[in-house]
XYZ file of C-alpha atoms in Angstrom:
724
model
C -110.437 -90.725 73.890
C -112.122 -89.629 77.099
C -111.390 -85.950 76.623
C -112.761 -83.426 74.165
C -109.772 -81.112 74.423
C -106.139 -81.572 73.502
C -104.012 -83.094 76.277
C -100.423 -81.903 76.478
C -97.498 -84.270 76.831
C -96.958 -83.260 80.447
C -100.638 -83.863 81.268
C -100.522 -87.292 79.683
C -97.335 -88.089 81.591
C -98.983 -87.187 84.891
C -102.286 -88.994 84.193
C -101.324 -92.281 82.539
C -100.043 -95.117 84.692
C -96.571 -96.253 83.653
C -95.286 -92.880 82.524
C -92.826 -91.162 84.868
C -91.863 -87.784 83.359
C -89.356 -87.155 86.182
C -87.692 -83.894 87.001
C -84.173 -84.285 85.661
C -83.156 -84.261 82.016
C -82.373 -87.980 81.757
C -85.702 -89.095 83.217
C -87.620 -86.660 81.034
C -85.773 -87.839 77.908
C -86.606 -91.474 78.748
C -90.272 -90.519 79.135
C -90.320 -88.713 75.783
C -88.765 -91.704 74.021
C -91.410 -93.982 75.528
C -94.166 -91.561 74.564
C -92.937 -91.276 70.952
C -92.733 -95.046 70.702
C -96.282 -95.461 71.998
C -97.615 -92.789 69.631
C -96.194 -94.640 66.663
C -97.515 -97.946 67.986
C -101.040 -96.558 68.210
C -100.816 -95.200 64.684
C -99.572 -98.562 63.429
C -102.714 -100.105 64.941
C -104.813 -97.669 62.917
C -105.610 -95.305 65.792
C -105.262 -91.701 64.523
C -103.775 -89.196 66.964
C -104.928 -85.644 66.271
C -102.527 -82.855 67.240
C -103.562 -79.305 68.012
C -103.826 -76.541 70.593
C -106.620 -75.238 72.750
C -107.276 -71.550 73.130
C -104.810 -71.173 75.971
C -101.121 -72.045 76.133
C -98.597 -72.679 73.402
C -97.929 -76.394 73.948
C -99.169 -78.858 71.342
C -101.579 -81.486 72.635
C -103.124 -84.768 71.496
C -106.560 -86.330 71.348
C -108.332 -89.225 69.644
C -111.627 -88.400 67.969
C -114.167 -91.164 68.258
C -115.289 -90.761 64.657
C -111.709 -91.242 63.470
C -111.077 -94.213 65.758
C -114.248 -96.280 65.642
C -115.305 -98.621 62.884
C -118.352 -97.153 61.168
C -121.432 -99.306 61.233
C -121.297 -101.875 58.436
C -124.576 -103.711 58.108
C -124.093 -107.169 56.610
C -126.788 -109.675 55.787
C -126.161 -113.251 56.969
C -125.177 -114.244 53.425
C -122.769 -111.308 53.095
C -121.171 -112.101 56.440
C -120.787 -115.742 55.420
C -119.168 -114.660 52.152
C -116.482 -112.685 53.989
C -115.809 -115.544 56.413
C -115.338 -117.872 53.454
C -113.022 -115.394 51.725
C -110.786 -115.059 54.798
C -109.903 -118.763 54.498
C -108.111 -118.110 51.221
C -104.835 -117.058 52.817
C -102.453 -119.800 53.903
C -99.693 -117.579 55.337
C -99.754 -115.305 58.343
C -98.823 -112.142 56.424
C -102.404 -111.958 55.092
C -104.266 -114.599 57.130
C -103.767 -112.679 60.392
C -105.054 -109.325 59.033
C -108.043 -111.082 57.443
C -108.922 -112.768 60.750
C -108.495 -109.467 62.587
C -110.822 -107.745 60.115
C -113.494 -110.395 60.723
C -113.188 -109.923 64.479
C -113.642 -106.159 64.133
C -116.671 -106.566 61.905
C -118.050 -109.096 64.350
C -117.397 -106.746 67.276
C -119.314 -104.092 65.371
C -122.363 -106.341 65.224
C -121.883 -108.448 62.068
C -122.071 -112.195 62.639
C -118.598 -113.003 61.374
C -117.234 -115.121 64.213
C -116.354 -118.798 63.661
C -119.567 -120.708 63.149
C -121.176 -117.826 61.327
C -121.994 -120.258 58.533
C -124.587 -122.011 60.724
C -127.511 -119.893 59.642
C -130.834 -120.268 61.371
C -133.922 -121.450 59.494
C -137.302 -119.764 59.611
C -138.069 -120.674 63.227
C -134.602 -119.635 64.361
C -133.642 -123.024 65.793
C -132.203 -125.360 63.176
C -128.756 -124.713 61.740
C -128.485 -124.020 58.044
C -125.684 -124.561 55.566
C -122.136 -123.372 56.267
C -120.383 -120.720 54.169
C -118.806 -123.147 51.704
C -122.094 -125.003 51.143
C -123.964 -121.734 50.834
C -121.751 -120.629 47.957
C -121.426 -123.966 46.182
C -117.785 -124.389 47.263
C -118.229 -127.123 49.861
C -115.257 -129.430 49.709
C -113.158 -126.819 47.894
C -110.392 -124.992 49.725
C -108.655 -122.449 47.509
C -105.447 -121.355 49.243
C -102.986 -118.610 48.355
C -99.479 -118.350 49.766
C -97.659 -115.052 50.291
C -94.404 -116.247 51.824
C -91.894 -114.429 49.589
C -89.789 -112.088 51.773
C -90.311 -109.301 49.219
C -94.110 -109.436 49.466
C -94.674 -107.420 52.637
C -92.269 -104.538 51.839
C -93.750 -104.298 48.328
C -97.251 -104.200 49.801
C -96.197 -101.510 52.277
C -94.711 -99.423 49.460
C -97.950 -99.731 47.483
C -99.963 -98.537 50.448
C -97.602 -95.612 51.060
C -97.209 -94.866 47.327
C -93.422 -94.916 47.587
C -90.776 -96.030 45.102
C -88.632 -99.035 46.021
C -85.133 -100.292 45.232
C -84.160 -103.970 45.223
C -81.637 -106.375 43.660
C -83.233 -108.597 41.011
C -81.729 -111.661 39.369
C -83.128 -112.736 36.014
C -82.889 -116.440 35.118
C -79.401 -117.411 33.974
C -77.741 -114.187 35.083
C -74.871 -114.666 37.556
C -75.361 -111.335 39.312
C -78.422 -109.476 40.509
C -79.087 -106.060 38.962
C -80.263 -103.088 41.003
C -83.825 -102.013 40.149
C -85.580 -98.750 41.015
C -89.321 -99.177 40.581
C -92.521 -97.212 41.124
C -94.906 -99.980 42.254
C -98.345 -100.144 40.688
C -99.584 -103.430 42.118
C -98.880 -107.054 43.039
C -100.686 -110.073 41.632
C -100.695 -113.783 42.402
C -100.717 -115.668 39.092
C -100.433 -119.463 38.822
C -99.106 -119.731 42.346
C -96.436 -117.008 41.953
C -96.465 -113.389 43.083
C -95.491 -110.637 40.648
C -94.830 -106.924 41.075
C -95.920 -104.607 38.261
C -94.675 -101.054 38.040
C -92.594 -98.446 36.264
C -88.868 -99.186 36.073
C -87.289 -95.742 36.363
C -83.926 -96.755 34.945
C -85.445 -98.387 31.894
C -88.125 -95.769 31.554
C -90.856 -98.343 30.891
C -93.393 -100.585 32.644
C -91.956 -103.880 33.871
C -93.089 -106.993 35.743
C -90.918 -108.712 38.374
C -91.400 -112.126 39.952
C -91.018 -111.650 43.690
C -89.196 -114.943 44.212
C -86.358 -113.516 42.059
C -85.830 -110.500 44.297
C -82.352 -111.289 45.610
C -82.131 -108.966 48.592
C -83.950 -106.437 50.753
C -86.636 -104.175 49.318
C -85.974 -100.606 50.462
C -88.309 -97.609 50.147
C -86.983 -94.620 48.226
C -88.221 -91.053 48.448
C -91.222 -89.601 50.245
C -94.604 -91.239 50.746
C -97.236 -90.245 48.211
C -94.699 -89.671 45.429
C -95.927 -92.535 43.211
C -98.995 -92.068 41.066
C -100.515 -95.145 39.465
C -101.645 -94.349 35.910
C -105.333 -94.663 35.212
C -106.413 -97.862 33.541
C -103.522 -100.062 34.735
C -104.536 -103.709 34.286
C -102.366 -105.891 36.536
C -103.602 -109.133 35.046
C -102.841 -108.103 31.509
C -99.358 -106.927 32.454
C -98.499 -110.151 34.284
C -100.021 -112.536 31.765
C -98.269 -110.808 28.884
C -94.925 -110.930 30.703
C -95.235 -114.628 31.579
C -96.389 -115.799 28.162
C -94.219 -115.824 25.084
C -95.328 -115.977 21.495
C -94.362 -119.457 20.333
C -91.602 -119.763 17.810
C -91.684 -122.381 15.117
C -92.864 -125.651 16.647
C -90.438 -128.449 15.892
C -90.796 -132.203 16.213
C -88.593 -134.501 18.272
C -88.325 -138.224 17.577
C -87.785 -140.236 20.744
C -87.230 -143.884 21.564
C -89.052 -144.460 24.852
C -88.735 -147.636 26.879
C -91.950 -149.625 27.256
C -93.576 -148.838 30.603
C -91.648 -145.575 31.038
C -91.851 -141.941 29.938
C -95.540 -141.609 30.762
C -95.544 -137.801 30.767
C -93.876 -137.820 27.345
C -96.467 -140.284 26.066
C -99.248 -137.939 27.199
C -97.756 -135.161 25.068
C -96.501 -137.184 22.117
C -97.907 -139.533 19.508
C -96.678 -142.893 18.231
C -94.638 -142.813 15.037
C -96.763 -144.329 12.232
C -95.240 -147.356 10.553
C -97.392 -147.454 7.443
C -99.457 -144.289 7.597
C -101.731 -145.639 10.346
C -101.940 -144.312 13.887
C -100.505 -147.455 15.436
C -97.247 -147.209 17.324
C -94.205 -148.833 15.824
C -92.280 -151.069 18.058
C -89.307 -152.850 16.706
C -85.581 -152.895 16.528
C -84.568 -149.315 15.917
C -80.979 -150.323 16.581
C -79.637 -153.351 18.417
C -78.270 -152.912 21.896
C -74.625 -152.070 22.265
C -72.220 -154.906 22.298
C -71.045 -154.083 25.801
C -74.449 -155.038 27.150
C -75.605 -151.517 27.918
C -79.184 -150.904 26.799
C -79.638 -148.938 23.607
C -82.654 -147.944 21.536
C -83.731 -151.499 21.030
C -86.774 -153.699 20.661
C -88.106 -152.819 24.084
C -88.681 -149.208 23.060
C -91.536 -147.345 21.363
C -90.853 -144.507 18.946
C -92.755 -141.290 19.621
C -92.957 -137.899 18.033
C -93.512 -134.853 20.224
C -93.654 -131.135 19.447
C -91.349 -128.663 21.178
C -90.222 -125.043 20.887
C -87.227 -124.546 23.171
C -84.451 -127.128 22.617
C -82.875 -126.493 26.031
C -86.094 -126.985 27.960
C -86.906 -130.066 25.927
C -83.399 -131.435 26.501
C -83.734 -130.908 30.246
C -87.022 -132.812 30.260
C -85.743 -135.699 28.144
C -82.354 -136.014 29.861
C -84.118 -136.457 33.180
C -85.427 -139.840 32.025
C -81.884 -141.156 31.715
C -81.593 -144.493 29.891
C -85.371 -144.783 29.442
C -85.443 -142.224 26.593
C -83.082 -141.774 23.641
C -83.356 -138.811 21.267
C -83.254 -139.935 17.647
C -83.663 -136.443 16.246
C -83.259 -133.626 15.506
C -79.456 -133.505 15.819
C -79.240 -130.329 17.928
C -81.648 -131.717 20.527
C -79.768 -134.997 20.636
C -76.449 -133.161 21.063
C -77.823 -131.038 23.911
C -79.083 -134.122 25.779
C -75.709 -135.818 25.343
C -73.958 -132.684 26.605
C -76.049 -132.602 29.750
C -75.582 -136.287 30.495
C -71.839 -136.034 29.830
C -71.517 -133.136 32.256
C -73.203 -135.160 34.992
C -71.142 -138.262 34.228
C -67.954 -136.209 34.308
C -67.114 -136.999 30.666
C -67.407 -133.492 29.299
C -67.201 -129.815 30.301
C -70.205 -127.949 31.603
C -71.125 -125.380 28.980
C -71.156 -121.856 30.316
C -70.366 -122.806 33.923
C -66.906 -122.116 35.324
C -65.557 -124.958 37.472
C -65.078 -122.671 40.464
C -68.721 -121.549 40.534
C -69.829 -124.860 41.993
C -68.695 -126.619 45.117
C -66.938 -129.880 44.412
C -67.774 -133.359 45.668
C -65.231 -132.919 48.428
C -67.389 -130.201 49.938
C -65.368 -127.102 49.113
C -67.275 -123.842 49.287
C -69.817 -122.702 51.861
C -71.813 -125.411 53.572
C -75.240 -124.670 55.076
C -75.415 -125.058 58.807
C -77.967 -127.871 58.622
C -75.825 -129.764 56.145
C -72.507 -129.453 57.910
C -72.738 -132.905 59.419
C -74.963 -135.930 59.221
C -75.994 -135.910 62.877
C -79.279 -137.739 63.162
C -78.837 -139.402 59.732
C -77.318 -142.623 58.607
C -74.220 -142.642 56.341
C -76.443 -142.514 53.255
C -77.846 -139.189 54.411
C -81.282 -140.509 55.362
C -83.124 -139.611 58.501
C -82.956 -142.274 61.175
C -86.112 -144.371 61.492
C -86.842 -142.755 64.858
C -87.014 -139.378 63.106
C -84.172 -137.848 65.086
C -81.914 -135.321 63.488
C -81.642 -131.592 63.065
C -84.792 -129.530 62.848
C -85.820 -128.163 59.477
C -84.271 -124.791 58.871
C -86.450 -121.734 58.484
C -84.215 -120.481 55.658
C -86.339 -120.298 52.533
C -89.359 -121.510 54.525
C -90.871 -118.282 55.749
C -94.302 -119.888 55.654
C -93.374 -121.845 58.805
C -92.996 -118.690 60.837
C -96.027 -117.771 62.919
C -96.640 -114.181 64.068
C -96.584 -113.313 67.736
C -99.957 -112.328 69.130
C -100.589 -108.597 69.339
C -102.299 -108.462 72.683
C -103.299 -104.798 72.632
C -104.958 -105.164 69.256
C -106.820 -108.222 70.533
C -107.985 -106.453 73.713
C -109.278 -103.481 71.744
C -111.370 -105.875 69.639
C -112.331 -108.104 72.575
C -114.158 -105.463 74.619
C -116.735 -104.444 71.964
C -117.050 -108.074 70.798
C -118.001 -109.184 74.323
C -120.252 -106.149 74.725
C -122.244 -107.234 71.676
C -122.605 -110.806 73.047
C -123.639 -110.701 76.693
C -123.402 -114.081 78.372
C -121.076 -115.652 75.791
C -119.064 -118.569 77.169
C -115.344 -118.418 77.816
C -114.731 -121.290 75.408
C -116.733 -119.674 72.594
C -114.957 -116.345 73.010
C -111.542 -118.012 73.084
C -112.342 -119.947 69.906
C -113.514 -116.763 68.160
C -110.155 -115.091 68.843
C -108.018 -118.147 68.183
C -106.593 -118.358 71.714
C -106.878 -120.755 74.632
C -109.390 -120.358 77.432
C -106.461 -119.690 79.780
C -105.234 -116.850 77.560
C -108.718 -115.386 77.469
C -108.984 -115.456 81.265
C -105.616 -113.696 81.458
C -106.965 -111.039 79.098
C -110.062 -110.585 81.260
C -107.932 -110.243 84.395
C -105.974 -107.484 82.667
C -109.126 -105.712 81.465
C -110.375 -105.578 85.064
C -107.545 -103.106 85.705
C -108.084 -101.030 82.567
C -110.150 -97.917 82.068
C -109.808 -94.172 82.363
C -106.859 -92.517 84.105
C -107.478 -92.389 87.824
C -108.135 -96.040 88.555
C -111.220 -95.500 90.715
C -113.890 -98.244 90.479
C -116.145 -96.060 88.380
C -113.310 -95.450 85.907
C -112.590 -99.136 85.218
C -114.126 -101.515 82.696
C -116.695 -103.670 84.487
C -116.516 -107.328 83.383
C -117.823 -110.509 84.962
C -117.515 -114.117 83.915
C -119.249 -116.008 86.645
C -120.238 -119.543 85.700
C -118.076 -119.396 82.589
C -120.257 -116.705 80.971
C -118.828 -113.277 80.190
C -120.665 -109.978 80.445
C -119.269 -106.484 79.859
C -121.319 -103.940 81.780
C -119.344 -100.724 81.326
C -116.821 -100.700 78.459
C -115.921 -97.037 79.078
C -114.873 -95.585 75.706
C -114.082 -98.945 74.071
C -117.578 -100.001 73.008
C -116.750 -99.676 69.299
C -114.018 -101.628 67.476
C -111.120 -99.995 65.665
C -111.449 -99.034 62.040
C -110.068 -101.559 59.580
C -106.398 -101.005 58.837
C -105.201 -100.950 55.251
C -103.719 -104.439 55.671
C -106.959 -105.830 57.116
C -109.168 -104.340 54.424
C -106.763 -105.450 51.694
C -106.601 -109.045 52.946
C -110.370 -109.369 53.155
C -111.358 -107.509 49.979
C -108.685 -109.108 47.766
C -109.657 -112.594 48.943
C -113.324 -111.876 48.288
C -112.573 -110.532 44.794
C -110.565 -113.685 44.037
C -113.448 -115.963 45.036
C -115.869 -113.879 42.993
C -113.862 -114.765 39.878
C -114.487 -118.493 40.295
C -117.024 -119.708 37.727
C -120.032 -121.491 39.163
C -119.904 -119.588 42.452
C -123.360 -119.391 44.009
C -124.389 -116.260 45.874
C -121.984 -114.058 43.940
C -124.195 -111.026 44.566
C -123.818 -111.380 48.343
C -120.027 -111.556 48.025
C -119.835 -108.508 45.781
C -122.231 -106.547 47.983
C -120.134 -107.309 51.089
C -117.026 -106.053 49.299
C -118.834 -102.879 48.230
C -119.872 -102.172 51.822
C -116.312 -102.539 53.106
C -114.823 -100.412 50.328
C -117.391 -97.720 51.012
C -116.544 -97.784 54.722
C -112.776 -97.456 54.191
C -113.034 -95.090 51.232
C -110.744 -97.033 48.880
C -110.540 -100.047 46.576
C -107.530 -102.135 47.759
C -108.154 -104.818 45.138
C -107.078 -102.353 42.458
C -103.480 -102.707 43.651
C -103.414 -106.289 44.959
C -104.931 -109.196 43.087
C -105.185 -112.970 43.091
C -105.955 -115.003 39.989
C -107.149 -118.479 41.006
C -107.040 -121.349 38.561
C -110.664 -121.856 37.501
C -112.322 -125.199 38.249
C -112.119 -127.709 35.415
C -114.032 -130.843 34.451
C -111.934 -133.077 36.714
C -112.430 -130.792 39.694
C -116.169 -130.585 39.111
C -116.435 -134.381 38.925
C -114.451 -134.898 42.125
C -116.377 -132.190 43.965
C -119.608 -133.966 43.113
C -118.180 -137.246 44.420
C -117.096 -135.490 47.609
C -120.549 -133.997 48.138
C -122.213 -137.346 47.526
C -119.767 -139.227 49.759
C -118.627 -141.586 46.977
C -115.346 -143.404 46.475
C -113.443 -142.718 43.241
C -111.043 -144.750 41.109
C -108.090 -142.823 39.649
C -105.613 -143.517 36.876
C -102.759 -141.532 38.352
C -99.249 -140.748 37.174
C -96.731 -140.637 39.997
C -94.416 -138.178 38.275
C -91.596 -138.582 40.770
C -91.304 -142.319 39.993
C -92.549 -142.196 36.380
C -95.134 -144.770 37.429
C -98.684 -145.159 36.129
C -100.930 -146.379 38.952
C -104.531 -147.406 39.561
C -105.975 -146.612 42.969
C -109.254 -146.230 44.874
C -109.553 -143.068 46.963
C -112.068 -141.828 49.519
C -112.160 -138.026 48.925
C -111.710 -135.815 51.993
C -111.153 -132.364 50.479
C -110.114 -130.486 47.333
C -107.716 -127.602 47.647
C -105.802 -125.181 45.487
C -102.217 -124.557 46.552
C -99.262 -122.970 44.745
C -101.317 -122.661 41.569
C -102.482 -126.301 41.398
C -105.622 -128.158 42.463
C -105.186 -131.235 44.673
C -107.434 -134.039 45.900
C -106.684 -135.208 49.411
C -108.189 -138.475 50.511
C -107.705 -141.920 51.948
C -105.827 -144.039 49.413
C -106.704 -147.723 49.721
C -103.572 -148.721 47.809
C -101.248 -146.892 50.219
C -103.543 -147.368 53.228
C -102.828 -143.775 54.189
C -103.934 -140.215 53.494
C -102.452 -138.985 50.223
C -102.623 -135.898 48.012
C -103.114 -136.147 44.250
C -102.455 -133.299 41.825
C -105.386 -133.148 39.440
C -103.282 -132.494 36.343
C -101.497 -135.811 37.009
C -104.726 -137.780 36.593
C -104.215 -139.550 33.280
C -106.897 -138.848 30.698
C -108.477 -135.944 32.557
C -112.080 -136.660 33.502
C -111.819 -140.017 31.706
C -109.233 -141.012 34.311
C -111.781 -140.614 37.133
C -114.477 -143.206 37.828
C -117.027 -142.482 40.545
C -117.749 -145.802 42.253
C -120.937 -146.996 43.870
C -119.125 -147.643 47.145
C -119.467 -145.015 49.831
C -116.356 -143.113 50.837
C -115.366 -144.297 54.294
C -112.004 -143.002 55.487
C -110.990 -144.612 58.792
C -111.540 -142.555 61.957
C -107.789 -142.005 62.209
C -107.594 -140.377 58.762
C -106.959 -136.643 58.978
C -106.189 -133.910 56.472
C -102.640 -132.634 56.586
C -101.414 -129.374 58.021
C -100.099 -127.569 54.946
C -98.647 -124.541 56.702
C -95.163 -125.751 55.682
C -96.166 -126.656 52.117
C -97.351 -129.800 50.366
C -94.189 -131.817 50.999
C -93.369 -132.797 54.568
C -90.231 -134.897 55.083
C -90.506 -137.999 57.216
C -88.252 -140.588 58.809
C -86.027 -142.288 56.257
C -86.118 -139.398 53.772
C -82.871 -138.474 52.068
C -81.225 -135.112 52.715
C -79.298 -134.133 49.591
C -76.741 -131.344 49.226
C -76.714 -129.866 45.732
C -74.842 -126.949 44.162
C -76.837 -125.012 41.564
C -75.306 -122.683 38.982
C -76.937 -119.317 38.360
C -78.886 -120.756 35.413
C -80.470 -123.372 37.699
C -81.432 -121.137 40.639
C -85.043 -121.513 39.572
C -85.003 -125.028 41.055
C -84.835 -123.517 44.541
C -88.205 -121.844 43.838
C -89.914 -124.956 42.516
C -88.809 -127.594 45.017
C -88.999 -127.781 48.845
C -85.542 -126.484 49.665
C -84.500 -126.592 53.308
C -81.553 -124.184 53.126
C -79.985 -122.025 50.438
C -76.517 -120.446 50.639
C -74.961 -118.181 48.046
C -72.006 -119.427 45.970
C -69.574 -117.429 43.852
C -70.884 -116.547 40.405
C -74.530 -116.395 41.436
C -74.937 -120.062 42.311
C -76.630 -121.623 45.331
C -75.817 -124.520 47.603
C -79.130 -126.034 48.657
C -80.207 -128.861 50.903
C -83.468 -130.657 50.234
C -85.243 -133.782 51.412
C -86.467 -136.464 49.033
C -88.679 -139.502 49.522
C -86.628 -141.887 47.399
C -84.149 -140.732 44.793
C -86.134 -141.139 41.555
C -87.401 -137.570 41.207
C -84.108 -136.125 42.441
C -82.214 -138.216 39.904
C -84.445 -136.916 37.109
C -83.984 -133.316 38.228
C -80.192 -133.559 38.411
C -79.804 -135.419 35.117
C -81.932 -132.784 33.403
C -79.971 -129.892 34.876
C -76.761 -131.387 33.534
C -73.700 -129.327 34.386
C -75.818 -126.622 36.008
C -76.101 -128.809 39.116
C -73.636 -130.909 41.056
C -74.376 -133.331 43.889
C -72.185 -132.708 46.912
C -73.580 -135.394 49.192
C -74.347 -137.851 50.528
C -71.721 -140.018 48.754
C -74.230 -142.733 47.837
C -76.326 -140.213 45.896
C -73.254 -138.882 44.084
C -72.442 -142.424 42.933
C -76.051 -143.091 41.885
C -76.339 -139.925 39.774
C -73.019 -140.509 38.009
C -73.968 -144.133 37.262
C -77.378 -143.120 35.877
C -75.765 -140.586 33.539
C -73.238 -143.140 32.307
C -75.952 -145.703 31.645
C -77.975 -143.160 29.674
C -74.952 -142.197 27.542
C -74.450 -145.828 26.571
C -77.782 -145.703 24.752
C -76.504 -142.872 22.569
C -73.344 -144.796 21.767
C -75.550 -147.597 20.442
C -78.261 -145.523 18.779
C -78.314 -144.882 14.986
C -77.351 -141.592 13.323
C -79.761 -138.774 14.203
C -83.076 -138.460 12.408
C -83.343 -135.077 10.676
């Protein structure tokens, strides 16, 4: 950067500390390998190396042109800067959160006020703080979050940026083996909490959409960079929404006997069976209980009618309720529920699943490393009360991984950032870069020794931090930050575009203008190839956001799906966040006397299930929002660790539930381990999956699931002939 001419490899080797070209072949080869590695590293950071020759000599040389290296000036108003800072909070995983944070630091180093705290705008006299970013844009209390933890996400994103075709194994639901796919990627989109790849499937000769969680192996680039051309007018959202929605077939009606006080989710979807043409529910003896004392469809059950399209999906839902729900009709739905329960109870074969595709109760087949013993758990498979036991595995939990700090990238941003803020404190600078004050001091000590080749005092960066205040006097050639990399620009622009789609967003013009400035500076529109579709706010969310702003307590009618329990509870709201495609309220629950999270679509009656109380919200000082870097569910002491074998048709369960480990089984199945707080929701899942799942351990859970299936079957033995 400090030279206007091309420097040859030998000149660089002689000038730069750390390179030792040597005089023998081995030493020179080691130097060249180091030099090639460093060249690629600089290019990966977004630093372009220009190659060429001067008028004399034949050897190729290198230089870095300032205009190619430095971030062009991007002037942002305070509102525009606040909009970008708010957008960067969208990402909940490091694969996009880190590039977004790095982009903000570069913009801040270039003069834009995008460091933490940028939301405290000054008022007219320049002294009083103003609203923060979320308040400024009408999103205070709302935290939309998007995960990008699928292993296939980053290689797909890289292929999009390089315009290269990719090959990967892909397993469609219910298929025992993954099929090889060769795809020209057009874009990736987050839709309802899931990431999808849209592109041209070369082997099928047509556009296709692939859910990234179903990619069953490594994604490998194919062919040269620049070989893929995205057709004009490609609409990622239309492609994904059309692929994930199906035109409904004929809607049929199921008649169910549902035990009083149970089946609350079914009751929300269904309607009572009229007795005499009125809308009142009929309750009465459908059929007496079985003579052996097992409960049947008797006087303690309501009769409901509920519409459905897919008999298998409906059967899975109904079978999960066990003895609390009996299907009275139609016959095919009733038969499918009985088949599933029989498979779990061991009274019938599992349709379509070979016995050797699942591990047996004795534990045959591969066993995940974390499930090989019960060290740290009691004989029932629960964690000991002291919380001891094996650590959670990182298999299937990529979101827990945190990236290692890239020190060089940070130093290149730190110098111009400090230059633009003379006298900034050590603590403030450390907070802006997300490091400790000790790490920052270590960085400053290193920068004291950096500068131009030669190492003389006049060639070094001059930095002082006397009294805890930092001043950069002579930054040498590092007074401008690096240009935004493709990853950084993509993370920031895509997040901003996603927020701009939220209805009711204030200051939308500032957000869109900030995006336009960045796109103009980088010369591309990354949001054309990567998109995020957030669930729009609804009436319940709007009501709770108002209560949060006003500091009011709320009363909720809430369905605890896992226990099939309808509850009433008072909650002091603390925040509202979107995660994995769903909106949640987090707050202090007075019923549980603890911080709890409530999914908004489980509030019974929608907005009618929320009452804003006159009492002020007053969470105790010890109440704190949860760290969700590992997902919504966090196992605790006493939680059950279950070992379950899933057939190929039930692999989807590993995507929907917090699986700790997943190991392949013959025939496309999986052996998974997962924690559960209580067994109610796990029992419902396994009963519904029928023969497509088998509990391997602990033994107490195996016994419980078999008993629940047998009890449910007794109701069908006692129930009347099916209703047509």
